[in-house]
PDB file of C-alpha atoms in Angstrom:
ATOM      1  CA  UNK A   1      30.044  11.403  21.080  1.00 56.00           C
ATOM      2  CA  UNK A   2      33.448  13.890  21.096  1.00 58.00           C
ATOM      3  CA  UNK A   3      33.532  14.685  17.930  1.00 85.00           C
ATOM      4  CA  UNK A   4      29.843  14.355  16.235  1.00 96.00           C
ATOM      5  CA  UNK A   5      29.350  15.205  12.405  1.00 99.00           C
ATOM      6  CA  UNK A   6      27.369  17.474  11.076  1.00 99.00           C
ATOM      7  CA  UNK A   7      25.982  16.092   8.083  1.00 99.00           C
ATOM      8  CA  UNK A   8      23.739  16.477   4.902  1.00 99.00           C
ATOM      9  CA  UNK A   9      21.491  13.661   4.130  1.00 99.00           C
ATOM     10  CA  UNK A  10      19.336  13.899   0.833  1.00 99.00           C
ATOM     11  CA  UNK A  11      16.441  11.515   0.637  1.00 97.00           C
ATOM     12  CA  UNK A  12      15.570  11.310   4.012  1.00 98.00           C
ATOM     13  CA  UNK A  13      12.479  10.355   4.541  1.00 96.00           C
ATOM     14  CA  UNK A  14      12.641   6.619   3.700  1.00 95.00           C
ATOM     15  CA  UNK A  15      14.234   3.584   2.764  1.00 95.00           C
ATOM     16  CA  UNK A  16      17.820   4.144   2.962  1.00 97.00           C
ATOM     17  CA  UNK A  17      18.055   7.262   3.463  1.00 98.00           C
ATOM     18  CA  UNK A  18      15.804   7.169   6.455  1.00 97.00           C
ATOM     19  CA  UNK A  19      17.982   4.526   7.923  1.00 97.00           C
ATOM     20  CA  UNK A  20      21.403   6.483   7.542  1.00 99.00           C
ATOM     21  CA  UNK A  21      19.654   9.648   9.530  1.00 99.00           C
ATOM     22  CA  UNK A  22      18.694   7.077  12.445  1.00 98.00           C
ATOM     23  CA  UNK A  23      22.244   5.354  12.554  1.00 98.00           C
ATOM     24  CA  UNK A  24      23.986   8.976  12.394  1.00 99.00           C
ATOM     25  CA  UNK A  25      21.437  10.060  15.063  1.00 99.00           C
ATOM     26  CA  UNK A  26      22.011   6.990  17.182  1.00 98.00           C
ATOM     27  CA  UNK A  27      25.571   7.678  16.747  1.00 98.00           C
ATOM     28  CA  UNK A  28      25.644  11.129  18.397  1.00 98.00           C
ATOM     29  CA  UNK A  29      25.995  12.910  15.178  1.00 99.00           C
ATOM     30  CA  UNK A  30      23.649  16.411  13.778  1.00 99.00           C
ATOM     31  CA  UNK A  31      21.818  15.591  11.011  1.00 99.00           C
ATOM     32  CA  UNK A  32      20.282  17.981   8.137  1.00 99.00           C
ATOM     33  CA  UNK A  33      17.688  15.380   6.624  1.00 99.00           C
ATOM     34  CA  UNK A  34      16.973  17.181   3.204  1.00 98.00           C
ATOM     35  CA  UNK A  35      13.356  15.633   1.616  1.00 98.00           C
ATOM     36  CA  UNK A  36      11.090  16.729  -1.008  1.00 96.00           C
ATOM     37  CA  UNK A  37       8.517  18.087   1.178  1.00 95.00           C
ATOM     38  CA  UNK A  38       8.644  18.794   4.394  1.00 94.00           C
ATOM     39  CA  UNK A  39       4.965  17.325   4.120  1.00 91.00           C
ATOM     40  CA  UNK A  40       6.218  13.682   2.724  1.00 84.00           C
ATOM     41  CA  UNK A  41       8.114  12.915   5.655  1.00 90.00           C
ATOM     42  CA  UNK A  42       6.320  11.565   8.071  1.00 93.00           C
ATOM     43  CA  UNK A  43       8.587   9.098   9.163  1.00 95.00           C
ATOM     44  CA  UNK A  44      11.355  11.696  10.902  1.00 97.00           C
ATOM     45  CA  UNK A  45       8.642  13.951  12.520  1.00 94.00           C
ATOM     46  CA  UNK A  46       8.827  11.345  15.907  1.00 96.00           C
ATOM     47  CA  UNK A  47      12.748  11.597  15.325  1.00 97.00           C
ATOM     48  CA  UNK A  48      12.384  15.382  15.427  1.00 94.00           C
ATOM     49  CA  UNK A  49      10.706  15.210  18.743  1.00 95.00           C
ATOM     50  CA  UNK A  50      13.458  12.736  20.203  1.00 97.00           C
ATOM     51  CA  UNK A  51      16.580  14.369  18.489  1.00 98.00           C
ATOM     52  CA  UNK A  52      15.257  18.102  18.722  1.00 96.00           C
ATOM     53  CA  UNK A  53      18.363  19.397  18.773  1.00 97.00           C
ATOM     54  CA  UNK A  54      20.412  17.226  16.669  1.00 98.00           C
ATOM     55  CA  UNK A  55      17.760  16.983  13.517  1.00 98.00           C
ATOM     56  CA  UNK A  56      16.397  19.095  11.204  1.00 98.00           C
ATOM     57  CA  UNK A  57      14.265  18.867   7.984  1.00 98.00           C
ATOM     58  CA  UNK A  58      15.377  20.681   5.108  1.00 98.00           C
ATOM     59  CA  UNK A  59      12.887  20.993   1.691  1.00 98.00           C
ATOM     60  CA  UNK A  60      15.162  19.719  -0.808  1.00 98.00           C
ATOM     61  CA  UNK A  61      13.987  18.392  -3.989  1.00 98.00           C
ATOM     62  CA  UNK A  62      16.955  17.079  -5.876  1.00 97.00           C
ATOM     63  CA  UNK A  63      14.462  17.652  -9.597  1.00 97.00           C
ATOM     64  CA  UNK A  64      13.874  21.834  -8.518  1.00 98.00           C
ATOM     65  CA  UNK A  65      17.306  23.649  -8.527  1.00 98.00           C
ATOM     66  CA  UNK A  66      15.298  26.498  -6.818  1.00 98.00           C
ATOM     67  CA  UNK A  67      14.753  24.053  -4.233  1.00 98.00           C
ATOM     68  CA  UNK A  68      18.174  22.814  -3.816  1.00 99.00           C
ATOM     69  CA  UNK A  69      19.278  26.625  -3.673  1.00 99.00           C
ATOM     70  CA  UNK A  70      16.959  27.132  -0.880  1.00 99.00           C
ATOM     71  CA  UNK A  71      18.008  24.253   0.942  1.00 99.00           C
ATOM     72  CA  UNK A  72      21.841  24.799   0.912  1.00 99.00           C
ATOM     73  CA  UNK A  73      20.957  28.596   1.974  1.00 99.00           C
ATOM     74  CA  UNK A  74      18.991  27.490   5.339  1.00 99.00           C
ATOM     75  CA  UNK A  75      21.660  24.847   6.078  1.00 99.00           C
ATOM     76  CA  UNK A  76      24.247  27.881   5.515  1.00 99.00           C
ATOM     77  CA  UNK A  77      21.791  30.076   8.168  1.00 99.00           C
ATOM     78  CA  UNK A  78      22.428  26.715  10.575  1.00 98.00           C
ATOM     79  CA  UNK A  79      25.447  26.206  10.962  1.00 99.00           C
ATOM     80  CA  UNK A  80      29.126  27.786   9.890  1.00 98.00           C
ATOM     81  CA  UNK A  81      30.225  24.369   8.370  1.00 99.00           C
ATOM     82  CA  UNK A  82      29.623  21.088   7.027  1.00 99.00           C
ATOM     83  CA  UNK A  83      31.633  17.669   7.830  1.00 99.00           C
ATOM     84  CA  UNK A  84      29.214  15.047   5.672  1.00 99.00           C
ATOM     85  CA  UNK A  85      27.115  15.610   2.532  1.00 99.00           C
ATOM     86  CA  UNK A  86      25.297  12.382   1.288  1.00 99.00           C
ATOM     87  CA  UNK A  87      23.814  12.154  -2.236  1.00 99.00           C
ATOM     88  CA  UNK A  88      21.395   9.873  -1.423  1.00 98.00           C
ATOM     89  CA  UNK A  89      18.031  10.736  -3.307  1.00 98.00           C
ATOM     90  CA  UNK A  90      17.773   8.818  -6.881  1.00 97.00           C
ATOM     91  CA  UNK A  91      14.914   8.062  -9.364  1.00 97.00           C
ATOM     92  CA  UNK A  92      14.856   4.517 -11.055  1.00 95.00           C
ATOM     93  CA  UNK A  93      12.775   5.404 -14.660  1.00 97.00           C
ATOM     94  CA  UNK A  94      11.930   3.339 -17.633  1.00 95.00           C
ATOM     95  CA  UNK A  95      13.387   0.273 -16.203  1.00 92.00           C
ATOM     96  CA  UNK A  96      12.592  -2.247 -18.718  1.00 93.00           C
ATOM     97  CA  UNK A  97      12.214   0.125 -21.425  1.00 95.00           C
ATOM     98  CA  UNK A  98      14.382  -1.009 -24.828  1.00 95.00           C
ATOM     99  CA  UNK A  99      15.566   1.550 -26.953  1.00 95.00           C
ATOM    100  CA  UNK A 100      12.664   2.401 -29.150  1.00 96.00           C
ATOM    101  CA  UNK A 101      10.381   2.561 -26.180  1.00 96.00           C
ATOM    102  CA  UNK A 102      12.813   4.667 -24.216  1.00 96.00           C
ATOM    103  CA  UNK A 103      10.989   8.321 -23.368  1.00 98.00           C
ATOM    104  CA  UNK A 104      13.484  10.963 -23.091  1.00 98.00           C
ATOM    105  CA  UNK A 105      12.052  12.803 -20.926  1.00 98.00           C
ATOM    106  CA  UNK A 106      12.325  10.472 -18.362  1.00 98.00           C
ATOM    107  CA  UNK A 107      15.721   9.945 -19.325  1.00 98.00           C
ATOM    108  CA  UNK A 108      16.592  13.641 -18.411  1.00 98.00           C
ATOM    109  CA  UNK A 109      14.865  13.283 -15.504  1.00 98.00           C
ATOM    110  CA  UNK A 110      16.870  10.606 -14.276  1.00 98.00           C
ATOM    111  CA  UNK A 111      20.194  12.923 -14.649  1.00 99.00           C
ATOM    112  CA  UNK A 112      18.791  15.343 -13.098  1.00 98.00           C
ATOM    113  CA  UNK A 113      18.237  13.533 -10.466  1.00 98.00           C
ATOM    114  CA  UNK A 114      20.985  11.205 -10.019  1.00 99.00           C
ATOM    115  CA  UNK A 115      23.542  13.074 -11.618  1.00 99.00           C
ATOM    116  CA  UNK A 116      23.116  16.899 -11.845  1.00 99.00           C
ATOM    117  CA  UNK A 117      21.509  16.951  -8.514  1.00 99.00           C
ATOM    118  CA  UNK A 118      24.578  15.803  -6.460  1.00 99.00           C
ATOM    119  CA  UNK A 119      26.693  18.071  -8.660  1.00 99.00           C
ATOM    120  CA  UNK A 120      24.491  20.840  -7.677  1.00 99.00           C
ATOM    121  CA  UNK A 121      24.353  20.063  -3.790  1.00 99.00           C
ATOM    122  CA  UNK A 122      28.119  19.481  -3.661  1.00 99.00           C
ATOM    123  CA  UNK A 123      28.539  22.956  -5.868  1.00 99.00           C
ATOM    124  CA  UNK A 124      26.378  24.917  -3.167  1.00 99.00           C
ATOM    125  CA  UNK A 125      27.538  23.420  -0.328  1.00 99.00           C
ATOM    126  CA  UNK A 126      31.246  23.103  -1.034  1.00 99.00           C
ATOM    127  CA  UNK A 127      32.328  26.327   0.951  1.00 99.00           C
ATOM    128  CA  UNK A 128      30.494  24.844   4.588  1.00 99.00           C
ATOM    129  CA  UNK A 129      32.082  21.653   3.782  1.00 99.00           C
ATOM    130  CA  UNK A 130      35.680  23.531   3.366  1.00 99.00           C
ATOM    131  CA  UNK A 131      35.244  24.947   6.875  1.00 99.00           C
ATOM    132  CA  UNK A 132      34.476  21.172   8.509  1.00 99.00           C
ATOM    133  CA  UNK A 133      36.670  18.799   9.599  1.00 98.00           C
ATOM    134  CA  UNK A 134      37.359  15.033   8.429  1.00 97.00           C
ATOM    135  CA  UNK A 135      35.288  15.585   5.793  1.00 99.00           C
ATOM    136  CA  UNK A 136      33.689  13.468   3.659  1.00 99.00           C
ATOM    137  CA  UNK A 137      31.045  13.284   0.428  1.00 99.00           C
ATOM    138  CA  UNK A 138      29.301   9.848  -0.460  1.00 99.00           C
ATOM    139  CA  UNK A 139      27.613   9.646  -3.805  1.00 99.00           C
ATOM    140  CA  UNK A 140      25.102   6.897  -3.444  1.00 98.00           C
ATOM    141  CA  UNK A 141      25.450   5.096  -6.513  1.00 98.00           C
ATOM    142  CA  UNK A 142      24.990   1.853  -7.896  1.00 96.00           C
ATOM    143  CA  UNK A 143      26.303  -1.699  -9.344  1.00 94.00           C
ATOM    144  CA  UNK A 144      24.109  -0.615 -12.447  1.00 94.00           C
ATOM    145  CA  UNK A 145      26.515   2.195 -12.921  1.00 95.00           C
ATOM    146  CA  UNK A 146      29.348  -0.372 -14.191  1.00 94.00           C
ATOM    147  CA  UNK A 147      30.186  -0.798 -17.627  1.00 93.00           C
ATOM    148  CA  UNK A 148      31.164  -4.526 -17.295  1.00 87.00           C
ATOM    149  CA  UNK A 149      27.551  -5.538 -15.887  1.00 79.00           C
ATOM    150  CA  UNK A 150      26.312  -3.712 -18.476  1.00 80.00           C
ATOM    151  CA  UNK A 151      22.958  -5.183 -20.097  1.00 80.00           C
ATOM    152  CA  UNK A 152      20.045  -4.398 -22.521  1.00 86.00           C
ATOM    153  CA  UNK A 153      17.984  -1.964 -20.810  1.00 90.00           C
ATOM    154  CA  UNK A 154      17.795   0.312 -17.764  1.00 93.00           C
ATOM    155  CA  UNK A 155      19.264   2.690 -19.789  1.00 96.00           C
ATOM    156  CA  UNK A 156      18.333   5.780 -17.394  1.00 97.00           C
ATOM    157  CA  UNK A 157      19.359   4.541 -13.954  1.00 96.00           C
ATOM    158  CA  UNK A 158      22.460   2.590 -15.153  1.00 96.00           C
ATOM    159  CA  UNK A 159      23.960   5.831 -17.683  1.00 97.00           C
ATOM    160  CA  UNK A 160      22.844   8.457 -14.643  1.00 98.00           C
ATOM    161  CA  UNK A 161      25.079   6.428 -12.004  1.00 97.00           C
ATOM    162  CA  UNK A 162      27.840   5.929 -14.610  1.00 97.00           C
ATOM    163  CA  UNK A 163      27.954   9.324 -14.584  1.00 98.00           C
ATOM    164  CA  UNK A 164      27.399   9.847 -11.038  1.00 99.00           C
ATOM    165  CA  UNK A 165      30.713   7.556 -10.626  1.00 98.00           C
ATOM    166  CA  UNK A 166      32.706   9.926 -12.957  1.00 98.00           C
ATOM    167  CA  UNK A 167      31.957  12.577 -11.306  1.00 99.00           C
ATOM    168  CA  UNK A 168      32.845  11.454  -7.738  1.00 99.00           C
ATOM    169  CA  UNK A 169      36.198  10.300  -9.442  1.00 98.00           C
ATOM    170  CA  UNK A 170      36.939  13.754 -10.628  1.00 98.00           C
ATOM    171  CA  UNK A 171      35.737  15.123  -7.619  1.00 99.00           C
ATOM    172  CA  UNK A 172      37.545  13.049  -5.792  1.00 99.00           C
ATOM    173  CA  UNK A 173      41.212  14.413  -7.341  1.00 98.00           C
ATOM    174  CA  UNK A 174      39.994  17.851  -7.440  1.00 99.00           C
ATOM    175  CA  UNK A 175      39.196  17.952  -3.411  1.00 99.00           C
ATOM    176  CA  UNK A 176      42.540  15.414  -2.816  1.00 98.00           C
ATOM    177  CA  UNK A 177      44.956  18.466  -1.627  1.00 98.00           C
ATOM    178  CA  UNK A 178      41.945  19.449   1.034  1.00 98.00           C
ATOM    179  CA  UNK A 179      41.895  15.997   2.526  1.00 98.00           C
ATOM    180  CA  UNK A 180      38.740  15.450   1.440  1.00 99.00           C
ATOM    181  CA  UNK A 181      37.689  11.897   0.876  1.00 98.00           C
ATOM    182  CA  UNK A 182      35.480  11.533  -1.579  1.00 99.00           C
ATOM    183  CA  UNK A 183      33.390   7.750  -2.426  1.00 99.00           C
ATOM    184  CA  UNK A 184      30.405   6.581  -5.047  1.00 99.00           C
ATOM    185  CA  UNK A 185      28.904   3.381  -2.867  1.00 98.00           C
ATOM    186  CA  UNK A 186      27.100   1.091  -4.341  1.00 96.00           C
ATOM    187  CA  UNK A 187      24.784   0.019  -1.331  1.00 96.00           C
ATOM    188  CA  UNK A 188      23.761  -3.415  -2.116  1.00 86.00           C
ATOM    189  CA  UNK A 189      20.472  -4.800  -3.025  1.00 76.00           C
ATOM    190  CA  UNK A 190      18.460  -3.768  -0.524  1.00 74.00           C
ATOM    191  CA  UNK A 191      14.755  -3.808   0.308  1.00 76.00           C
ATOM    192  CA  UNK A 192      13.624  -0.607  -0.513  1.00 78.00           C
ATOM    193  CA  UNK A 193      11.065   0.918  -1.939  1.00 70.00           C
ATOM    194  CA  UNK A 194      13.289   0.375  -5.414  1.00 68.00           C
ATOM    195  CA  UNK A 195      14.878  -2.339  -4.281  1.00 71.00           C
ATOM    196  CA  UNK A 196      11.493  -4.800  -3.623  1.00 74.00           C
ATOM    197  CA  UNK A 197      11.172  -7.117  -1.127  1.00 78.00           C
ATOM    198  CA  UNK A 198      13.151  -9.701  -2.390  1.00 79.00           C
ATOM    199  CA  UNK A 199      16.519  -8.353  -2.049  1.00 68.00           C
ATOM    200  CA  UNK A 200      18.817 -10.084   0.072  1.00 76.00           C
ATOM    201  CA  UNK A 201      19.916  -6.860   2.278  1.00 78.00           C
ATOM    202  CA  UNK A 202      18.458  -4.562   5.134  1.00 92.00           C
ATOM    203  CA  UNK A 203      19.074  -0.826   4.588  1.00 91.00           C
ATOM    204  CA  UNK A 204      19.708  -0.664   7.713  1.00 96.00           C
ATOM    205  CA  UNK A 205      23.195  -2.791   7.615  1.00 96.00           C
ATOM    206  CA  UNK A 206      24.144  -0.574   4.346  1.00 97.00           C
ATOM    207  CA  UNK A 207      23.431   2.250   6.528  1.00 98.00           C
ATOM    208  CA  UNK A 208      25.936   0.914   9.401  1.00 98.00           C
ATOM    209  CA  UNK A 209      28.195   0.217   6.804  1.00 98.00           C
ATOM    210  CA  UNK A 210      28.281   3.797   5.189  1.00 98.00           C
ATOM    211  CA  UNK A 211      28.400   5.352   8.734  1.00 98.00           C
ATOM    212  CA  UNK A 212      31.452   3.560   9.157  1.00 98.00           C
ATOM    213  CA  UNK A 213      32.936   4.025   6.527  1.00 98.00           C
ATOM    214  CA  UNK A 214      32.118   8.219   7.117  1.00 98.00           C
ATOM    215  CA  UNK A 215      33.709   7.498  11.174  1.00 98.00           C
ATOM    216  CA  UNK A 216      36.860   5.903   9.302  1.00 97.00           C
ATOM    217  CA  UNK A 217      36.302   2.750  10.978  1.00 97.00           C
ATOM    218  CA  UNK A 218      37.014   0.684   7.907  1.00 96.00           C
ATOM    219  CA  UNK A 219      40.065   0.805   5.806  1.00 95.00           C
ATOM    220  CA  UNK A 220      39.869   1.442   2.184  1.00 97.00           C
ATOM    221  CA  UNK A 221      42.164   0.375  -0.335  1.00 95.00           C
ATOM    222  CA  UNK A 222      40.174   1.277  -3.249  1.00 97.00           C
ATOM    223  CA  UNK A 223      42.421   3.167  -5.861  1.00 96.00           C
ATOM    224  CA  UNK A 224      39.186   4.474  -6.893  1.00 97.00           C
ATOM    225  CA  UNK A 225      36.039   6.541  -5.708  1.00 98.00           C
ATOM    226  CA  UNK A 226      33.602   3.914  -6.384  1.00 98.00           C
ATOM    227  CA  UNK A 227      33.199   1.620  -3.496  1.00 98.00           C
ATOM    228  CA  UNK A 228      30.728  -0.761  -2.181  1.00 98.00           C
ATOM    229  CA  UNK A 229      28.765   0.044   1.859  1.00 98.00           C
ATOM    230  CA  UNK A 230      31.810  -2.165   3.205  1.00 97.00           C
ATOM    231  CA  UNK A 231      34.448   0.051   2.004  1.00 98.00           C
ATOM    232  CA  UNK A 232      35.488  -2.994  -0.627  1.00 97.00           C
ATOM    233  CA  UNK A 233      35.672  -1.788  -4.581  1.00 97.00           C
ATOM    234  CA  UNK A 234      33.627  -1.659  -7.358  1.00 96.00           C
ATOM    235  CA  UNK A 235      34.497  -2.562 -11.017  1.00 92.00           C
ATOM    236  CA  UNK A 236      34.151   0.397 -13.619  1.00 88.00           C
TER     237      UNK A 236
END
């Protein structure tokens, strides 16, 4: 490739995340796979071996902000910039869980996750991004995250993406004058660890779909950040 990417991919090690590292791989581009533990990733270690010098694992566990910290400060000893940072990691607690059986707990955990974990990422990492080119962040959100398909549970996931979709809105006006672009994606149902195997799509197509969207080979007309893996929008 001419121009590869360097990018940041959190959630690496499986399911959809997995699947973005080998399409940006395939595609020529460098890839910072952040996972929880470099021990819980046993799916990239033959991709390390084949990509040695285009892949990296990064410890990154989007629940530790020490973590995070310590992952954004080896990827700053890598390289000199960033063109790519995707939010991929999420949790999906207390799915079925009404409110008087909802644990709070778990509810924080989900934000910190889903929500306050991208926040931090992008907050570290902004400066690396600022010195790449055609840059873009993808917040890897979710249909849950609409207010319109709102229903009686799922509190956690579905207020955590809400959020997550704010955020990549303001985000998105704040980084505007920088040519930044800036997208929440709803993937798809996909089968996925989270997903099960009864959903109708492949990770790997939402993966192809994302990557294009991050080469600019789709055109988006979405007036706002929240998107679907084909570039087309979401509802709020």
């Amino acid at each position: 490739m001419a121009d590869p990417k360097k990018m940041f991919i959190t959630g690496a090690n499986r399911g959809l995340g997995y699947c973005m590292t080998v399409e940006a791989l395939e595609r020529g581009h460098i890839v910072y796979a952040g996972v929880r533990s470099l021990n819980s990733s046993p799916l990239l270690e033959p991709l390390e071996q084949l990509y040695a010098t285009r892949l990296r694992r990064i410890a990154a566990d989007m629940a530790n902000e020490a973590s995070m910290d310590n992952a954004c400060a080896e990827i700053g000893r890598l390289t000199d910039s960033l063109d790519v940072i995707i939010n991929n990691a999420g949790v999906l607690l207390e799915r079925e869980k009404t409110i008087e059986e909802l644990d709070f707990d778990q509810l924080r955990a989900s934000f910190h996750v889903n929500t306050f974990g991208p926040m931090h990422i992008i907050k570290q990492l902004l400066p690396l991004l600022y010195a790449g080119r055609n840059q873009t962040i993808i917040n890897i959100s979710s249909e849950a995250g609409t207010i319109l398909n709102a229903f009686s549970t799922n509190y956690a996931y579905s207020m955590s993406k809400t959020a997550l979709n704010m955020f990549s809105e303001r985000l998105r006006h704040y980084l505007k004058d920088r040519d930044i672009e800036v997208y929440a994606v709803h993937p798809g149902w996909m089968k996925t660890d989270m997903g099960g195997d009864e959903a109708p799509t492949e990770p790997g197509e939402t993966a192809r779909g994302i990557m294009n969207i991050i080469e600019k080979k789709v055109t988006i007309t979405s007036k706002i950040a929240f998107i679907n893996h084909l570039g087309k929008p979401m509802p709020l």
